[in-house]
PDB file of C-alpha atoms in Angstrom:
ATOM      1  CA  MET A   1      72.105  96.169  50.167  1.00 70.00           C
ATOM      2  CA  THR A   2      72.802  92.203  51.961  1.00 73.00           C
ATOM      3  CA  ASN A   3      74.972  90.058  50.481  1.00 87.00           C
ATOM      4  CA  SER A   4      73.336  87.789  48.205  1.00 93.00           C
ATOM      5  CA  ILE A   5      73.519  84.955  45.669  1.00 93.00           C
ATOM      6  CA  LEU A   6      71.196  83.994  42.402  1.00 94.00           C
ATOM      7  CA  HIS A   7      71.520  79.724  42.975  1.00 89.00           C
ATOM      8  CA  SER A   8      69.429  78.665  40.033  1.00 93.00           C
ATOM      9  CA  ALA A   9      67.191  79.221  37.180  1.00 96.00           C
ATOM     10  CA  CYS A  10      64.458  77.242  35.422  1.00 97.00           C
ATOM     11  CA  THR A  11      63.276  78.488  32.617  1.00 98.00           C
ATOM     12  CA  ILE A  12      59.734  77.158  30.405  1.00 98.00           C
ATOM     13  CA  ARG A  13      58.841  79.357  27.414  1.00 97.00           C
ATOM     14  CA  GLU A  14      57.272  77.584  24.054  1.00 97.00           C
ATOM     15  CA  ASN A  15      57.113  73.849  25.326  1.00 98.00           C
ATOM     16  CA  LYS A  16      60.315  73.767  26.473  1.00 98.00           C
ATOM     17  CA  ILE A  17      61.832  73.866  31.030  1.00 98.00           C
ATOM     18  CA  THR A  18      65.605  75.048  30.911  1.00 97.00           C
ATOM     19  CA  LEU A  19      67.306  74.417  34.589  1.00 97.00           C
ATOM     20  CA  ASN A  20      70.322  76.183  34.916  1.00 94.00           C
ATOM     21  CA  GLY A  21      70.863  76.264  31.940  1.00 94.00           C
ATOM     22  CA  GLU A  22      70.438  73.432  30.101  1.00 96.00           C
ATOM     23  CA  ALA A  23      66.735  71.927  28.147  1.00 97.00           C
ATOM     24  CA  ILE A  24      65.792  69.442  30.264  1.00 97.00           C
ATOM     25  CA  PHE A  25      62.375  68.412  29.002  1.00 97.00           C
ATOM     26  CA  GLU A  26      60.848  69.597  25.873  1.00 97.00           C
ATOM     27  CA  SER A  27      57.246  69.694  23.503  1.00 97.00           C
ATOM     28  CA  ASP A  28      56.919  69.611  20.304  1.00 96.00           C
ATOM     29  CA  LEU A  29      55.302  73.002  19.474  1.00 96.00           C
ATOM     30  CA  THR A  30      51.979  72.003  17.763  1.00 96.00           C
ATOM     31  CA  LYS A  31      51.177  70.698  21.167  1.00 96.00           C
ATOM     32  CA  THR A  32      48.624  73.871  23.411  1.00 96.00           C
ATOM     33  CA  PHE A  33      49.781  74.863  26.988  1.00 97.00           C
ATOM     34  CA  SER A  34      47.242  71.866  28.233  1.00 95.00           C
ATOM     35  CA  GLU A  35      49.370  69.391  26.166  1.00 96.00           C
ATOM     36  CA  PHE A  36      52.278  70.309  27.435  1.00 98.00           C
ATOM     37  CA  ALA A  37      51.323  70.746  31.163  1.00 97.00           C
ATOM     38  CA  LYS A  38      50.230  67.105  30.664  1.00 96.00           C
ATOM     39  CA  GLU A  39      53.596  66.321  29.330  1.00 97.00           C
ATOM     40  CA  ALA A  40      55.505  67.297  31.989  1.00 98.00           C
ATOM     41  CA  TYR A  41      53.096  66.124  34.821  1.00 97.00           C
ATOM     42  CA  HIS A  42      54.097  63.463  34.194  1.00 97.00           C
ATOM     43  CA  TYR A  43      57.721  63.884  33.185  1.00 97.00           C
ATOM     44  CA  PHE A  44      57.886  65.412  36.578  1.00 96.00           C
ATOM     45  CA  ASP A  45      55.751  61.667  37.928  1.00 95.00           C
ATOM     46  CA  LEU A  46      54.344  64.845  40.243  1.00 93.00           C
ATOM     47  CA  ASN A  47      50.976  62.827  41.634  1.00 91.00           C
ATOM     48  CA  TYR A  48      49.477  65.241  42.155  1.00 93.00           C
ATOM     49  CA  PRO A  49      45.109  64.870  40.852  1.00 90.00           C
ATOM     50  CA  LYS A  50      44.594  68.116  41.849  1.00 92.00           C
ATOM     51  CA  PHE A  51      47.172  70.114  39.283  1.00 95.00           C
ATOM     52  CA  PHE A  52      44.742  69.361  36.616  1.00 94.00           C
ATOM     53  CA  LYS A  53      42.227  71.813  38.494  1.00 94.00           C
ATOM     54  CA  MET A  54      44.122  74.856  38.780  1.00 96.00           C
ATOM     55  CA  ASP A  55      43.704  77.326  36.118  1.00 97.00           C
ATOM     56  CA  ASN A  56      47.219  77.453  33.503  1.00 98.00           C
ATOM     57  CA  LEU A  57      48.287  80.617  35.777  1.00 98.00           C
ATOM     58  CA  SER A  58      49.225  78.180  38.481  1.00 98.00           C
ATOM     59  CA  LYS A  59      49.670  74.686  36.211  1.00 98.00           C
ATOM     60  CA  LEU A  60      52.442  77.224  34.606  1.00 98.00           C
ATOM     61  CA  GLY A  61      54.132  78.305  38.105  1.00 98.00           C
ATOM     62  CA  MET A  62      53.564  74.360  39.865  1.00 98.00           C
ATOM     63  CA  LEU A  63      55.865  73.221  36.702  1.00 98.00           C
ATOM     64  CA  SER A  64      58.439  75.960  37.539  1.00 98.00           C
ATOM     65  CA  ILE A  65      59.127  74.787  40.814  1.00 97.00           C
ATOM     66  CA  GLU A  66      58.607  72.059  39.709  1.00 96.00           C
ATOM     67  CA  GLY A  67      62.003  72.097  37.398  1.00 96.00           C
ATOM     68  CA  ILE A  68      64.477  74.210  39.922  1.00 96.00           C
ATOM     69  CA  LEU A  69      63.151  71.635  42.375  1.00 94.00           C
ATOM     70  CA  LEU A  70      65.447  69.351  40.494  1.00 93.00           C
ATOM     71  CA  THR A  71      68.581  70.518  41.353  1.00 89.00           C
ATOM     72  CA  GLN A  72      70.355  69.175  43.798  1.00 84.00           C
ATOM     73  CA  GLY A  73      70.584  70.384  47.353  1.00 81.00           C
ATOM     74  CA  VAL A  74      67.225  73.195  47.201  1.00 85.00           C
ATOM     75  CA  ARG A  75      63.872  70.958  48.264  1.00 82.00           C
ATOM     76  CA  ASN A  76      66.073  70.915  51.264  1.00 79.00           C
ATOM     77  CA  ILE A  77      66.288  74.961  52.130  1.00 78.00           C
ATOM     78  CA  ILE A  78      62.360  75.279  50.847  1.00 80.00           C
ATOM     79  CA  ASN A  79      60.525  73.659  53.538  1.00 71.00           C
ATOM     80  CA  SER A  80      61.006  76.449  55.706  1.00 79.00           C
ATOM     81  CA  ASP A  81      59.270  80.216  56.999  1.00 89.00           C
ATOM     82  CA  LYS A  82      62.393  80.875  56.295  1.00 93.00           C
ATOM     83  CA  CYS A  83      61.628  80.979  52.665  1.00 95.00           C
ATOM     84  CA  ALA A  84      60.175  83.233  50.664  1.00 97.00           C
ATOM     85  CA  LEU A  85      58.057  83.055  47.229  1.00 97.00           C
ATOM     86  CA  ILE A  86      58.082  86.328  45.261  1.00 98.00           C
ATOM     87  CA  LEU A  87      56.542  85.910  41.580  1.00 98.00           C
ATOM     88  CA  SER A  88      54.708  88.371  38.641  1.00 98.00           C
ATOM     89  CA  ASN A  89      53.526  89.032  35.793  1.00 98.00           C
ATOM     90  CA  HIS A  90      51.926  91.098  33.549  1.00 98.00           C
ATOM     91  CA  SER A  91      48.692  90.015  32.906  1.00 98.00           C
ATOM     92  CA  SER A  92      47.480  88.726  36.091  1.00 98.00           C
ATOM     93  CA  SER A  93      44.548  86.127  36.323  1.00 98.00           C
ATOM     94  CA  ILE A  94      42.861  87.933  33.389  1.00 98.00           C
ATOM     95  CA  GLU A  95      42.716  84.201  31.686  1.00 97.00           C
ATOM     96  CA  SER A  96      40.270  83.107  34.268  1.00 97.00           C
ATOM     97  CA  ASP A  97      39.658  86.147  34.376  1.00 97.00           C
ATOM     98  CA  LYS A  98      37.635  85.666  30.895  1.00 97.00           C
ATOM     99  CA  ILE A  99      36.233  82.581  31.966  1.00 95.00           C
ATOM    100  CA  HIS A 100      34.562  84.079  35.081  1.00 96.00           C
ATOM    101  CA  ALA A 101      32.853  86.831  32.594  1.00 96.00           C
ATOM    102  CA  LYS A 102      31.787  84.493  30.159  1.00 93.00           C
ATOM    103  CA  SER A 103      30.372  82.353  33.107  1.00 90.00           C
ATOM    104  CA  ILE A 104      28.330  85.783  34.675  1.00 92.00           C
ATOM    105  CA  SER A 105      27.503  87.258  30.957  1.00 92.00           C
ATOM    106  CA  ASN A 106      24.293  85.647  31.262  1.00 86.00           C
ATOM    107  CA  LEU A 107      21.950  86.007  33.380  1.00 86.00           C
ATOM    108  CA  VAL A 108      19.380  83.088  32.013  1.00 84.00           C
ATOM    109  CA  ASN A 109      22.174  80.370  31.563  1.00 84.00           C
ATOM    110  CA  PHE A 110      24.036  82.187  35.188  1.00 89.00           C
ATOM    111  CA  PHE A 111      26.172  79.429  36.694  1.00 89.00           C
ATOM    112  CA  PRO A 112      29.481  80.195  37.787  1.00 92.00           C
ATOM    113  CA  SER A 113      31.805  77.596  38.302  1.00 94.00           C
ATOM    114  CA  PRO A 114      33.553  77.733  41.914  1.00 95.00           C
ATOM    115  CA  SER A 115      36.807  75.812  40.806  1.00 94.00           C
ATOM    116  CA  VAL A 116      36.534  78.277  38.188  1.00 95.00           C
ATOM    117  CA  PHE A 117      36.166  82.123  40.502  1.00 96.00           C
ATOM    118  CA  VAL A 118      38.572  80.702  42.857  1.00 96.00           C
ATOM    119  CA  TYR A 119      41.599  81.662  40.304  1.00 97.00           C
ATOM    120  CA  THR A 120      40.576  84.839  39.865  1.00 98.00           C
ATOM    121  CA  LEU A 121      43.474  86.369  41.551  1.00 97.00           C
ATOM    122  CA  PRO A 122      47.803  85.537  40.998  1.00 97.00           C
ATOM    123  CA  ASN A 123      48.035  84.779  43.908  1.00 97.00           C
ATOM    124  CA  ILE A 124      46.330  82.075  43.663  1.00 97.00           C
ATOM    125  CA  VAL A 125      49.249  80.684  42.632  1.00 98.00           C
ATOM    126  CA  LEU A 126      51.163  80.928  45.511  1.00 98.00           C
ATOM    127  CA  GLY A 127      48.700  79.292  47.459  1.00 97.00           C
ATOM    128  CA  GLU A 128      48.867  76.222  45.000  1.00 97.00           C
ATOM    129  CA  ILE A 129      52.906  75.680  45.264  1.00 96.00           C
ATOM    130  CA  ALA A 130      53.137  76.299  49.053  1.00 95.00           C
ATOM    131  CA  ILE A 131      50.505  73.761  49.235  1.00 94.00           C
ATOM    132  CA  LYS A 132      52.295  71.567  47.793  1.00 94.00           C
ATOM    133  CA  ASN A 133      55.228  72.201  48.493  1.00 93.00           C
ATOM    134  CA  LYS A 134      55.392  72.883  52.725  1.00 92.00           C
ATOM    135  CA  MET A 135      56.260  76.456  52.305  1.00 93.00           C
ATOM    136  CA  GLN A 136      55.417  78.548  55.327  1.00 93.00           C
ATOM    137  CA  GLY A 137      57.618  81.972  54.416  1.00 95.00           C
ATOM    138  CA  GLU A 138      56.379  84.888  53.163  1.00 96.00           C
ATOM    139  CA  ASN A 139      54.861  85.984  49.623  1.00 96.00           C
ATOM    140  CA  LEU A 140      53.895  88.497  47.475  1.00 98.00           C
ATOM    141  CA  PHE A 141      52.307  88.589  43.962  1.00 98.00           C
ATOM    142  CA  LEU A 142      53.536  91.557  41.958  1.00 98.00           C
ATOM    143  CA  LEU A 143      51.667  93.154  38.747  1.00 98.00           C
ATOM    144  CA  SER A 144      54.354  94.968  35.960  1.00 97.00           C
ATOM    145  CA  GLU A 145      53.790  95.459  32.842  1.00 97.00           C
ATOM    146  CA  LYS A 146      57.018  94.172  32.042  1.00 97.00           C
ATOM    147  CA  PHE A 147      59.657  91.953  33.920  1.00 98.00           C
ATOM    148  CA  GLU A 148      60.877  94.114  36.680  1.00 98.00           C
ATOM    149  CA  ALA A 149      64.449  92.731  37.451  1.00 98.00           C
ATOM    150  CA  LYS A 150      64.756  95.817  40.025  1.00 98.00           C
ATOM    151  CA  GLN A 151      61.280  94.989  41.595  1.00 98.00           C
ATOM    152  CA  LEU A 152      61.635  92.140  41.998  1.00 98.00           C
ATOM    153  CA  PHE A 153      65.757  92.774  43.760  1.00 98.00           C
ATOM    154  CA  ILE A 154      64.375  95.508  46.044  1.00 97.00           C
ATOM    155  CA  SER A 155      60.888  93.554  46.918  1.00 97.00           C
ATOM    156  CA  THR A 156      63.956  90.252  48.105  1.00 97.00           C
ATOM    157  CA  GLU A 157      66.215  92.756  49.756  1.00 97.00           C
ATOM    158  CA  THR A 158      63.375  94.062  52.061  1.00 96.00           C
ATOM    159  CA  LEU A 159      62.688  90.675  53.253  1.00 96.00           C
ATOM    160  CA  PHE A 160      66.548  89.529  54.009  1.00 96.00           C
ATOM    161  CA  GLU A 161      67.335  92.906  55.153  1.00 95.00           C
ATOM    162  CA  THR A 162      63.562  92.890  57.731  1.00 95.00           C
ATOM    163  CA  SER A 163      63.308  89.972  58.632  1.00 94.00           C
ATOM    164  CA  SER A 164      64.303  86.169  58.729  1.00 94.00           C
ATOM    165  CA  THR A 165      63.744  84.857  55.168  1.00 95.00           C
ATOM    166  CA  ASN A 166      67.344  83.742  53.878  1.00 93.00           C
ATOM    167  CA  THR A 167      66.480  82.178  50.780  1.00 95.00           C
ATOM    168  CA  ALA A 168      63.601  83.161  48.563  1.00 97.00           C
ATOM    169  CA  ILE A 169      62.698  81.756  45.377  1.00 97.00           C
ATOM    170  CA  CYS A 170      61.062  84.629  42.886  1.00 98.00           C
ATOM    171  CA  GLY A 171      59.893  84.977  39.257  1.00 98.00           C
ATOM    172  CA  TRP A 172      58.019  85.893  36.601  1.00 98.00           C
ATOM    173  CA  ILE A 173      54.799  83.599  35.903  1.00 98.00           C
ATOM    174  CA  GLU A 174      53.260  85.499  33.213  1.00 98.00           C
ATOM    175  CA  PHE A 175      49.522  83.589  31.308  1.00 98.00           C
ATOM    176  CA  ASP A 176      47.603  84.947  28.659  1.00 96.00           C
ATOM    177  CA  GLY A 177      46.199  82.970  25.702  1.00 90.00           C
ATOM    178  CA  ASN A 178      48.649  81.676  23.558  1.00 85.00           C
ATOM    179  CA  LYS A 179      51.854  84.256  25.170  1.00 94.00           C
ATOM    180  CA  TRP A 180      53.279  82.376  28.042  1.00 98.00           C
ATOM    181  CA  GLU A 181      55.893  82.130  30.034  1.00 98.00           C
ATOM    182  CA  SER A 182      57.933  81.405  32.795  1.00 98.00           C
ATOM    183  CA  LEU A 183      60.491  81.931  35.012  1.00 98.00           C
ATOM    184  CA  VAL A 184      61.898  80.807  38.613  1.00 98.00           C
ATOM    185  CA  TYR A 185      64.836  81.938  40.368  1.00 97.00           C
ATOM    186  CA  ILE A 186      66.794  80.743  43.827  1.00 96.00           C
ATOM    187  CA  THR A 187      68.185  83.220  45.196  1.00 96.00           C
ATOM    188  CA  GLN A 188      69.734  82.840  49.489  1.00 93.00           C
ATOM    189  CA  LYS A 189      71.809  85.497  51.690  1.00 92.00           C
ATOM    190  CA  ILE A 190      74.610  84.682  52.936  1.00 88.00           C
ATOM    191  CA  GLU A 191      74.753  84.950  56.736  1.00 80.00           C
ATOM    192  CA  ASP A 192      78.575  85.363  56.924  1.00 74.00           C
ATOM    193  CA  PRO A 193      80.299  87.645  55.766  1.00 67.00           C
ATOM    194  CA  ASN A 194      83.729  86.765  54.769  1.00 69.00           C
ATOM    195  CA  GLN A 195      81.766  83.570  53.114  1.00 72.00           C
ATOM    196  CA  LYS A 196      82.165  83.753  49.309  1.00 69.00           C
ATOM    197  CA  ASN A 197      80.297  83.131  46.645  1.00 69.00           C
ATOM    198  CA  GLY A 198      82.059  80.185  44.762  1.00 72.00           C
ATOM    199  CA  ASN A 199      80.773  79.789  42.109  1.00 78.00           C
ATOM    200  CA  PHE A 200      77.159  81.593  41.965  1.00 87.00           C
ATOM    201  CA  MET A 201      76.148  84.934  40.488  1.00 91.00           C
ATOM    202  CA  PRO A 202      75.936  87.868  43.000  1.00 93.00           C
ATOM    203  CA  HIS A 203      71.981  88.783  43.126  1.00 95.00           C
ATOM    204  CA  THR A 204      71.806  91.194  40.459  1.00 96.00           C
ATOM    205  CA  ILE A 205      69.752  93.258  39.082  1.00 97.00           C
ATOM    206  CA  GLN A 206      72.206  92.943  36.376  1.00 97.00           C
ATOM    207  CA  GLU A 207      72.270  89.452  36.553  1.00 97.00           C
ATOM    208  CA  ILE A 208      68.615  88.579  37.856  1.00 97.00           C
ATOM    209  CA  ASN A 209      67.730  90.159  33.585  1.00 98.00           C
ATOM    210  CA  LYS A 210      70.606  88.215  32.617  1.00 97.00           C
ATOM    211  CA  LEU A 211      68.996  84.762  33.774  1.00 97.00           C
ATOM    212  CA  TYR A 212      65.403  86.820  31.484  1.00 97.00           C
ATOM    213  CA  ASN A 213      66.958  87.241  28.165  1.00 95.00           C
ATOM    214  CA  ALA A 214      69.274  84.156  28.404  1.00 89.00           C
TER     215      ALA A 214
ATOM    216  CA  MET B   1      16.346  57.154  32.721  1.00 81.00           C
ATOM    217  CA  ASN B   2      16.613  53.871  34.978  1.00 89.00           C
ATOM    218  CA  GLU B   3      18.983  54.177  38.158  1.00 91.00           C
ATOM    219  CA  ASN B   4      21.892  52.641  35.728  1.00 93.00           C
ATOM    220  CA  GLU B   5      21.755  55.522  33.544  1.00 94.00           C
ATOM    221  CA  VAL B   6      21.164  58.149  35.871  1.00 96.00           C
ATOM    222  CA  ILE B   7      24.256  56.687  38.203  1.00 96.00           C
ATOM    223  CA  GLU B   8      26.350  56.463  34.274  1.00 96.00           C
ATOM    224  CA  LYS B   9      25.648  59.882  32.938  1.00 96.00           C
ATOM    225  CA  LEU B  10      27.160  61.263  36.649  1.00 96.00           C
ATOM    226  CA  LYS B  11      30.065  60.086  36.761  1.00 96.00           C
ATOM    227  CA  ALA B  12      30.535  60.827  33.135  1.00 96.00           C
ATOM    228  CA  GLN B  13      29.336  64.498  34.207  1.00 96.00           C
ATOM    229  CA  ILE B  14      31.267  64.808  37.673  1.00 96.00           C
ATOM    230  CA  ILE B  15      34.417  63.105  35.991  1.00 95.00           C
ATOM    231  CA  GLU B  16      34.789  66.679  33.450  1.00 94.00           C
ATOM    232  CA  GLN B  17      32.442  69.124  35.466  1.00 93.00           C
ATOM    233  CA  LEU B  18      36.137  68.680  38.296  1.00 93.00           C
ATOM    234  CA  ASN B  19      38.562  68.145  35.948  1.00 91.00           C
ATOM    235  CA  LEU B  20      38.988  64.351  37.576  1.00 91.00           C
ATOM    236  CA  GLU B  21      42.353  63.647  34.761  1.00 87.00           C
ATOM    237  CA  GLU B  22      42.661  60.239  34.554  1.00 83.00           C
ATOM    238  CA  ILE B  23      39.970  58.937  36.467  1.00 90.00           C
ATOM    239  CA  THR B  24      36.993  56.838  34.274  1.00 93.00           C
ATOM    240  CA  PRO B  25      33.237  56.397  35.202  1.00 94.00           C
ATOM    241  CA  ASP B  26      34.509  52.188  35.453  1.00 93.00           C
ATOM    242  CA  LYS B  27      36.461  52.450  38.297  1.00 91.00           C
ATOM    243  CA  ILE B  28      34.388  55.044  40.467  1.00 93.00           C
ATOM    244  CA  ASP B  29      32.391  53.104  42.616  1.00 94.00           C
ATOM    245  CA  SER B  30      29.032  54.188  43.253  1.00 95.00           C
ATOM    246  CA  ASN B  31      28.840  53.761  46.453  1.00 94.00           C
ATOM    247  CA  ALA B  32      32.180  55.080  47.371  1.00 92.00           C
ATOM    248  CA  PRO B  33      32.687  58.224  49.610  1.00 92.00           C
ATOM    249  CA  LEU B  34      32.962  60.837  47.272  1.00 92.00           C
ATOM    250  CA  PHE B  35      35.017  63.039  49.639  1.00 91.00           C
ATOM    251  CA  GLY B  36      38.460  62.231  52.448  1.00 82.00           C
ATOM    252  CA  ASP B  37      38.784  58.720  50.890  1.00 75.00           C
ATOM    253  CA  GLY B  38      37.385  57.868  47.556  1.00 73.00           C
ATOM    254  CA  LEU B  39      37.324  59.800  44.979  1.00 81.00           C
ATOM    255  CA  GLY B  40      39.377  62.856  47.262  1.00 80.00           C
ATOM    256  CA  LEU B  41      36.681  65.467  46.624  1.00 90.00           C
ATOM    257  CA  ASP B  42      37.585  68.926  48.254  1.00 90.00           C
ATOM    258  CA  SER B  43      34.935  71.457  49.842  1.00 90.00           C
ATOM    259  CA  ILE B  44      35.344  73.738  46.325  1.00 93.00           C
ATOM    260  CA  ASP B  45      34.771  70.256  44.365  1.00 94.00           C
ATOM    261  CA  ALA B  46      31.516  70.676  46.768  1.00 93.00           C
ATOM    262  CA  LEU B  47      29.698  73.328  45.340  1.00 94.00           C
ATOM    263  CA  GLU B  48      30.776  72.689  41.568  1.00 95.00           C
ATOM    264  CA  LEU B  49      28.559  69.442  42.031  1.00 96.00           C
ATOM    265  CA  ILE B  50      25.783  71.853  44.593  1.00 95.00           C
ATOM    266  CA  VAL B  51      26.220  73.771  40.373  1.00 94.00           C
ATOM    267  CA  LEU B  52      26.057  70.734  38.813  1.00 95.00           C
ATOM    268  CA  LEU B  53      22.395  69.385  40.217  1.00 96.00           C
ATOM    269  CA  GLU B  54      21.153  72.454  39.678  1.00 93.00           C
ATOM    270  CA  ARG B  55      22.255  73.603  35.957  1.00 92.00           C
ATOM    271  CA  GLN B  56      21.353  70.154  35.297  1.00 93.00           C
ATOM    272  CA  TYR B  57      19.036  68.013  36.110  1.00 94.00           C
ATOM    273  CA  GLY B  58      17.084  71.117  38.279  1.00 93.00           C
ATOM    274  CA  LEU B  59      17.592  71.070  41.349  1.00 95.00           C
ATOM    275  CA  LYS B  60      18.476  73.610  44.233  1.00 92.00           C
ATOM    276  CA  ILE B  61      18.684  71.909  47.442  1.00 91.00           C
ATOM    277  CA  ALA B  62      16.426  72.851  49.917  1.00 86.00           C
ATOM    278  CA  ASP B  63      17.970  72.553  53.422  1.00 88.00           C
ATOM    279  CA  PRO B  64      22.251  72.775  53.426  1.00 85.00           C
ATOM    280  CA  LYS B  65      22.313  70.532  56.517  1.00 89.00           C
ATOM    281  CA  ASP B  66      20.687  67.418  53.670  1.00 91.00           C
ATOM    282  CA  GLY B  67      24.446  68.578  51.896  1.00 91.00           C
ATOM    283  CA  LYS B  68      26.228  65.975  53.541  1.00 90.00           C
ATOM    284  CA  ASP B  69      23.397  62.831  52.708  1.00 94.00           C
ATOM    285  CA  ILE B  70      23.137  63.261  49.907  1.00 96.00           C
ATOM    286  CA  PHE B  71      27.297  64.018  48.678  1.00 95.00           C
ATOM    287  CA  LYS B  72      27.648  61.018  50.435  1.00 94.00           C
ATOM    288  CA  SER B  73      28.228  58.756  47.146  1.00 95.00           C
ATOM    289  CA  ILE B  74      27.114  58.521  43.545  1.00 96.00           C
ATOM    290  CA  GLN B  75      24.389  56.488  44.670  1.00 97.00           C
ATOM    291  CA  SER B  76      23.367  58.682  46.829  1.00 97.00           C
ATOM    292  CA  MET B  77      23.392  61.571  44.375  1.00 97.00           C
ATOM    293  CA  ALA B  78      21.900  59.008  41.996  1.00 97.00           C
ATOM    294  CA  ASP B  79      18.806  58.139  44.538  1.00 96.00           C
ATOM    295  CA  PHE B  80      18.288  62.287  45.456  1.00 96.00           C
ATOM    296  CA  ILE B  81      17.983  63.823  41.299  1.00 96.00           C
ATOM    297  CA  ILE B  82      15.836  60.305  41.368  1.00 95.00           C
ATOM    298  CA  LYS B  83      13.843  61.190  44.040  1.00 93.00           C
ATOM    299  CA  ASN B  84      13.766  65.642  43.243  1.00 92.00           C
ATOM    300  CA  LYS B  85      13.292  64.339  38.907  1.00 80.00           C
ATOM    301  CA  LYS B  86       9.875  66.130  36.966  1.00 66.00           C
TER     302      LYS B  86
END
């Protein structure tokens, strides 16, 4: 196991974006996810029209990354092939899958939408994030029954030990209709064994679970 | 439908089909390129336009090589619809 730290974390739940424990954007709970996402898009001043063509899973992933990138100094460390992206969820791309399935269920009116079909894989969210933020490192999308800190921890530590990866943006991007939530956090490998962790929490399964349950 | 009506209908359909948020028909120049500059559409949008022509107008593009000219602008799409719609 490497010496690594948890750098920062961003959660999005119940129409609220929280960065490192502090609410940075909040929308009325009566708003749908689409309405919330549009408001958050303007809050982040994204100026990225492709956002509106994405499925909800990718929108949630994009907003989560925008949130964590507000942490001072983080933008400089992700534009590197040493920064990995490791995300996970339970419902895969179920929402886009259902829309696509419906579009091909009627053989008379058979008009599947290419722009829906391209989102019928959960790892597309990784590509959208990587393209927007010019990330060129390793990427991985994991499926699990529920949030699994251990799975994320092992995957990240394996990359730290076996590749040039020294930073990873990890987390949980779950979207299934009205049930949605996200947590992304940044973990960094400490290269110098004598370097202290400073004010940062150690990268451990227990601390990752604390971030999710906060 | 006359040419102007086809163009206006097409603009509204493209905005809806391609999720062009915050773009209104009056902001679209009928002669501006659909790809690259102009509306800045991508390859997936191109596929959506092919589906749109088939679903809304019953038109199929027989030769893929024609696509470049047909999807040059809103005007060229309207010309194709008017010429081929039965």
